């Protein structure tokens, strides 16, 4: 890892400031002054800044969780409700959710301690489609389906962006929809369905871009594969 990134990840300053400190001769590697900001820090290198030894940055870890309903997507809760973090029983790294799912929504949630990746994936300019299965009350008329696909007014400045919506099944008085959206507005799927007159009875996220929930059981989690991590970094 580049020296300036290593120093910045220790949380003491920005990468630019790290470059300045390095050029000023305030950084030592294994006891010797290092003035090259582009130095590639090796495993086992001891990095000192201004006489203080930095702790090696945490390794990045990436998980996919099948969030059950009833768990909230925060790291701690003042009302003492169970959090998604409490499900990661053998994860010692301090990870954070990438985006969020409502308490009453189940399904795929990504968690990581890689802040750059979280920022990258969550940025509105990234058109990563999230896929949901929504069981809604009633049957959808053609114009309602059209509206969902083309954008609906959910009481904000702008209507929702075009969505991919498919009717999967019509049962007794309910319809199972697959909805793919590339925005992440608060309770968006529920509000979109409500806007066309249908209450969401159950909601599950089944994919984020190419990352699939698959057969992961509710409450269980798995590590993302190197390929999935690469995909998220480049999406
Ligand atoms: N849309 C919702 O309504 N809820 C979620 O949790 C995610 C998307």
Coordinates of C-alpha atoms and ligand atoms in Angstrom, one line a residue:
X1 CA 0.0 0.0 0.0
X2 CA 1.2 3.5 -0.9
X3 CA 2.8 5.3 2.1
X4 CA 0.4 8.3 2.0
X5 CA -2.6 5.9 2.0
X6 CA -1.2 3.9 4.9
X7 CA -0.7 7.1 6.9
X8 CA -4.1 8.4 6.1
X9 CA -5.8 5.1 7.0
X10 CA -4.2 5.4 10.4
X11 CA -6.6 8.3 10.8
X12 CA -4.0 11.0 11.7
X13 CA -4.2 13.1 8.5
X14 CA -5.2 13.3 4.9
X15 CA -3.2 11.7 2.1
X16 CA -2.0 15.2 1.0
X17 CA -0.8 16.1 4.5
X18 CA 0.9 12.7 4.6
X19 CA 2.8 13.6 1.5
X20 CA 3.9 16.9 3.1
X21 CA 5.0 15.2 6.3
X22 CA 7.0 12.7 4.2
X23 CA 8.7 15.3 2.1
X24 CA 9.6 17.2 5.3
X25 CA 11.4 14.1 6.6
X26 CA 9.0 13.4 9.4
X27 CA 8.3 9.9 8.4
X28 CA 10.5 6.9 9.1
X29 CA 10.3 3.3 7.8
X30 CA 11.9 0.8 10.1
X31 CA 13.9 3.5 11.8
X32 CA 15.2 5.3 8.6
X33 CA 13.8 8.5 7.2
X34 CA 11.7 8.0 4.1
X35 CA 11.1 11.0 1.9
X36 CA 9.3 9.2 -1.0
X37 CA 5.5 9.5 -0.6
X38 CA 5.0 6.8 -3.3
X39 CA 6.9 4.2 -1.2
X40 CA 5.1 0.9 -1.2
X41 CA 4.7 -0.1 2.5
X42 CA 5.4 -3.8 2.9
X43 CA 4.0 -6.3 5.4
X44 CA 6.0 -6.0 8.6
X45 CA 7.3 -2.4 7.9
X46 CA 7.2 -0.2 11.0
X47 CA 6.0 3.3 10.0
X48 CA 6.6 6.2 12.3
X49 CA 5.2 9.7 11.9
X50 CA 6.6 12.5 14.0
X51 CA 8.1 9.9 16.4
X52 CA 4.8 8.0 16.8
X53 CA 4.6 4.4 15.6
X54 CA 1.4 3.8 13.5
X55 CA -0.7 0.6 13.9
X56 CA -1.0 -1.4 10.8
X57 CA -4.3 -0.6 9.0
X58 CA -7.0 -3.2 9.4
X59 CA -7.4 -5.6 6.6
X60 CA -10.5 -5.0 4.5
X61 CA -13.3 -7.5 4.9
X62 CA -16.5 -7.9 2.9
X63 CA -19.6 -9.8 3.8
X64 CA -23.1 -10.5 2.4
X65 CA -25.8 -11.0 5.1
X66 CA -29.3 -12.3 4.7
X67 CA -31.0 -9.8 7.0
X68 CA -34.1 -11.1 8.7
X69 CA -37.0 -8.7 9.4
X70 CA -36.8 -7.2 12.9
X71 CA -33.2 -6.2 12.7
X72 CA -32.2 -2.6 12.1
X73 CA -29.4 -1.5 9.8
X74 CA -27.3 0.5 12.3
X75 CA -24.3 -0.4 14.4
X76 CA -26.1 0.4 17.7
X77 CA -29.6 1.4 18.7
X78 CA -30.7 3.7 21.5
X79 CA -33.9 1.7 21.9
X80 CA -31.9 -1.5 22.2
X81 CA -33.5 -3.2 19.1
X82 CA -31.4 -6.0 17.6
X83 CA -28.9 -4.7 15.0
X84 CA -27.6 -6.4 11.9
X85 CA -24.1 -6.2 13.4
X86 CA -25.2 -8.5 16.2
X87 CA -25.7 -11.3 13.6
X88 CA -22.0 -11.2 12.6
X89 CA -21.1 -13.4 15.5
X90 CA -17.5 -14.3 14.4
X91 CA -16.5 -11.0 12.7
X92 CA -14.0 -9.1 14.8
X93 CA -13.4 -6.2 12.4
X94 CA -15.6 -3.2 12.9
X95 CA -17.8 -3.3 9.8
X96 CA -20.5 -1.0 8.6
X97 CA -23.5 -1.6 6.4
X98 CA -23.3 -0.5 2.7
X99 CA -26.6 1.4 2.4
X100 CA -29.6 0.2 4.4
X101 CA -32.7 -1.9 4.6
X102 CA -35.7 -1.1 6.7
X103 CA -36.4 -3.0 9.8
X104 CA -39.3 -4.8 8.1
X105 CA -37.4 -5.6 5.0
X106 CA -35.3 -8.8 4.7
X107 CA -32.6 -9.9 2.3
X108 CA -29.2 -9.0 1.0
X109 CA -27.2 -6.5 2.9
X110 CA -23.4 -5.9 2.3
X111 CA -21.1 -5.0 5.2
X112 CA -17.5 -3.9 5.1
X113 CA -14.8 -1.8 6.8
X114 CA -13.7 -0.5 3.4
X115 CA -15.0 3.1 3.5
X116 CA -13.9 3.8 -0.1
X117 CA -15.9 0.9 -1.4
X118 CA -19.0 2.0 0.6
X119 CA -18.7 5.5 -0.8
X120 CA -18.2 4.2 -4.4
X121 CA -21.1 1.8 -4.4
X122 CA -23.5 4.2 -2.6
X123 CA -22.7 7.2 -4.8
X124 CA -25.8 8.3 -6.8
X125 CA -23.9 8.5 -10.0
X126 CA -23.4 4.7 -9.9
X127 CA -26.4 3.1 -11.5
X128 CA -26.2 -0.1 -9.5
X129 CA -29.6 -1.8 -9.7
X130 CA -31.0 -3.3 -6.5
X131 CA -33.5 -6.1 -7.0
X132 CA -36.4 -6.6 -4.7
X133 CA -39.3 -9.1 -4.4
X134 CA -42.3 -7.3 -3.3
X135 CA -45.6 -8.9 -2.3
X136 CA -48.2 -6.3 -2.7
X137 CA -52.0 -6.2 -1.9
X138 CA -54.3 -6.4 -4.9
X139 CA -53.7 -6.7 -8.6
X140 CA -51.8 -4.2 -10.7
X141 CA -53.6 -2.5 -13.6
X142 CA -51.7 -1.7 -16.8
X143 CA -51.4 2.0 -16.0
X144 CA -50.1 1.3 -12.5
X145 CA -47.4 -1.0 -13.9
X146 CA -46.6 1.6 -16.5
X147 CA -46.3 4.3 -13.8
X148 CA -44.0 2.2 -11.6
X149 CA -41.8 1.6 -14.6
X150 CA -41.6 5.1 -15.8
X151 CA -41.4 7.0 -12.5
X152 CA -43.9 7.9 -9.8
X153 CA -44.4 10.9 -7.5
X154 CA -43.5 9.8 -3.9
X155 CA -43.8 13.3 -2.5
X156 CA -40.3 14.5 -3.2
X157 CA -39.0 17.1 -5.6
X158 CA -38.4 14.6 -8.4
X159 CA -40.4 11.5 -9.4
X160 CA -38.6 8.2 -9.1
X161 CA -36.2 7.2 -11.8
X162 CA -37.3 4.5 -14.3
X163 CA -37.5 1.1 -12.7
X164 CA -37.6 -2.4 -14.1
X165 CA -40.8 -4.0 -12.9
X166 CA -42.1 -7.5 -13.6
X167 CA -45.2 -9.3 -12.4
X168 CA -44.0 -12.7 -11.2
X169 CA -47.3 -14.1 -9.8
X170 CA -50.8 -13.2 -9.1
X171 CA -52.3 -15.0 -6.1
X172 CA -55.5 -14.6 -4.1
X173 CA -55.7 -10.8 -3.8
X174 CA -52.0 -10.3 -3.9
X175 CA -49.3 -9.8 -6.5
X176 CA -45.6 -10.8 -6.4
X177 CA -43.5 -8.2 -8.2
X178 CA -39.8 -8.1 -9.0
X179 CA -38.7 -4.5 -8.8
X180 CA -35.2 -3.2 -9.8
X181 CA -34.3 0.3 -8.9
X182 CA -31.1 2.2 -9.2
X183 CA -31.8 4.9 -6.5
X184 CA -31.8 4.5 -2.8
X185 CA -34.4 6.8 -1.4
X186 CA -35.9 6.2 2.0
X187 CA -38.5 3.3 1.9
X188 CA -38.5 3.7 -1.8
X189 CA -40.1 0.5 -2.9
X190 CA -42.9 0.8 -0.3
X191 CA -43.6 4.4 -1.3
X192 CA -43.6 3.6 -5.0
X193 CA -46.1 0.9 -4.6
X194 CA -48.2 3.0 -2.3
X195 CA -48.2 5.8 -4.9
X196 CA -50.0 3.5 -7.3
X197 CA -52.4 2.3 -4.6
X198 CA -50.8 -1.0 -3.4
X199 CA -49.5 -1.7 0.1
X200 CA -46.3 -3.8 0.3
X201 CA -47.0 -6.7 2.5
X202 CA -43.5 -8.3 2.3
X203 CA -40.3 -7.0 0.9
X204 CA -37.0 -8.8 0.3
X205 CA -33.8 -7.6 -1.5
X206 CA -32.5 -10.4 -3.6
X207 CA -29.5 -8.7 -5.4
X208 CA -27.3 -5.7 -5.5
X209 CA -26.0 -5.4 -9.0
X210 CA -24.4 -8.8 -9.8
X211 CA -24.2 -9.8 -6.1
X212 CA -26.9 -12.3 -5.5
X213 CA -28.6 -13.4 -2.2
X214 CA -28.8 -16.9 -3.6
X215 CA -29.4 -19.7 -1.1
X216 CA -28.0 -17.8 1.9
X217 CA -30.3 -18.6 4.8
X218 CA -31.9 -15.8 6.8
X219 CA -29.6 -14.6 9.6
X220 CA -26.6 -16.2 7.9
X221 CA -23.7 -14.4 6.2
X222 CA -20.8 -15.2 3.9
X223 CA -17.6 -13.6 2.7
X224 CA -17.8 -12.0 -0.7
X225 CA -15.6 -13.7 -3.3
X226 CA -12.6 -11.8 -4.8
X227 CA -14.6 -11.6 -8.0
X228 CA -17.6 -10.0 -6.3
X229 CA -15.3 -7.5 -4.5
X230 CA -13.6 -6.6 -7.8
X231 CA -17.0 -6.1 -9.4
X232 CA -18.1 -3.7 -6.6
X233 CA -14.9 -1.7 -6.9
X234 CA -15.4 -1.3 -10.6
X235 CA -19.1 -1.0 -10.9
Ligands
LIG1 N1 -37.3 0.1 -0.4 C1 -38.0 0.0 0.8 O1 -39.2 0.4 0.8 N2 -37.4 -0.5 1.9 C2 -36.2 -1.0 1.9 O2 -35.7 -1.5 2.9 C3 -35.4 -0.9 0.7 C4 -36.0 -0.4 -0.4

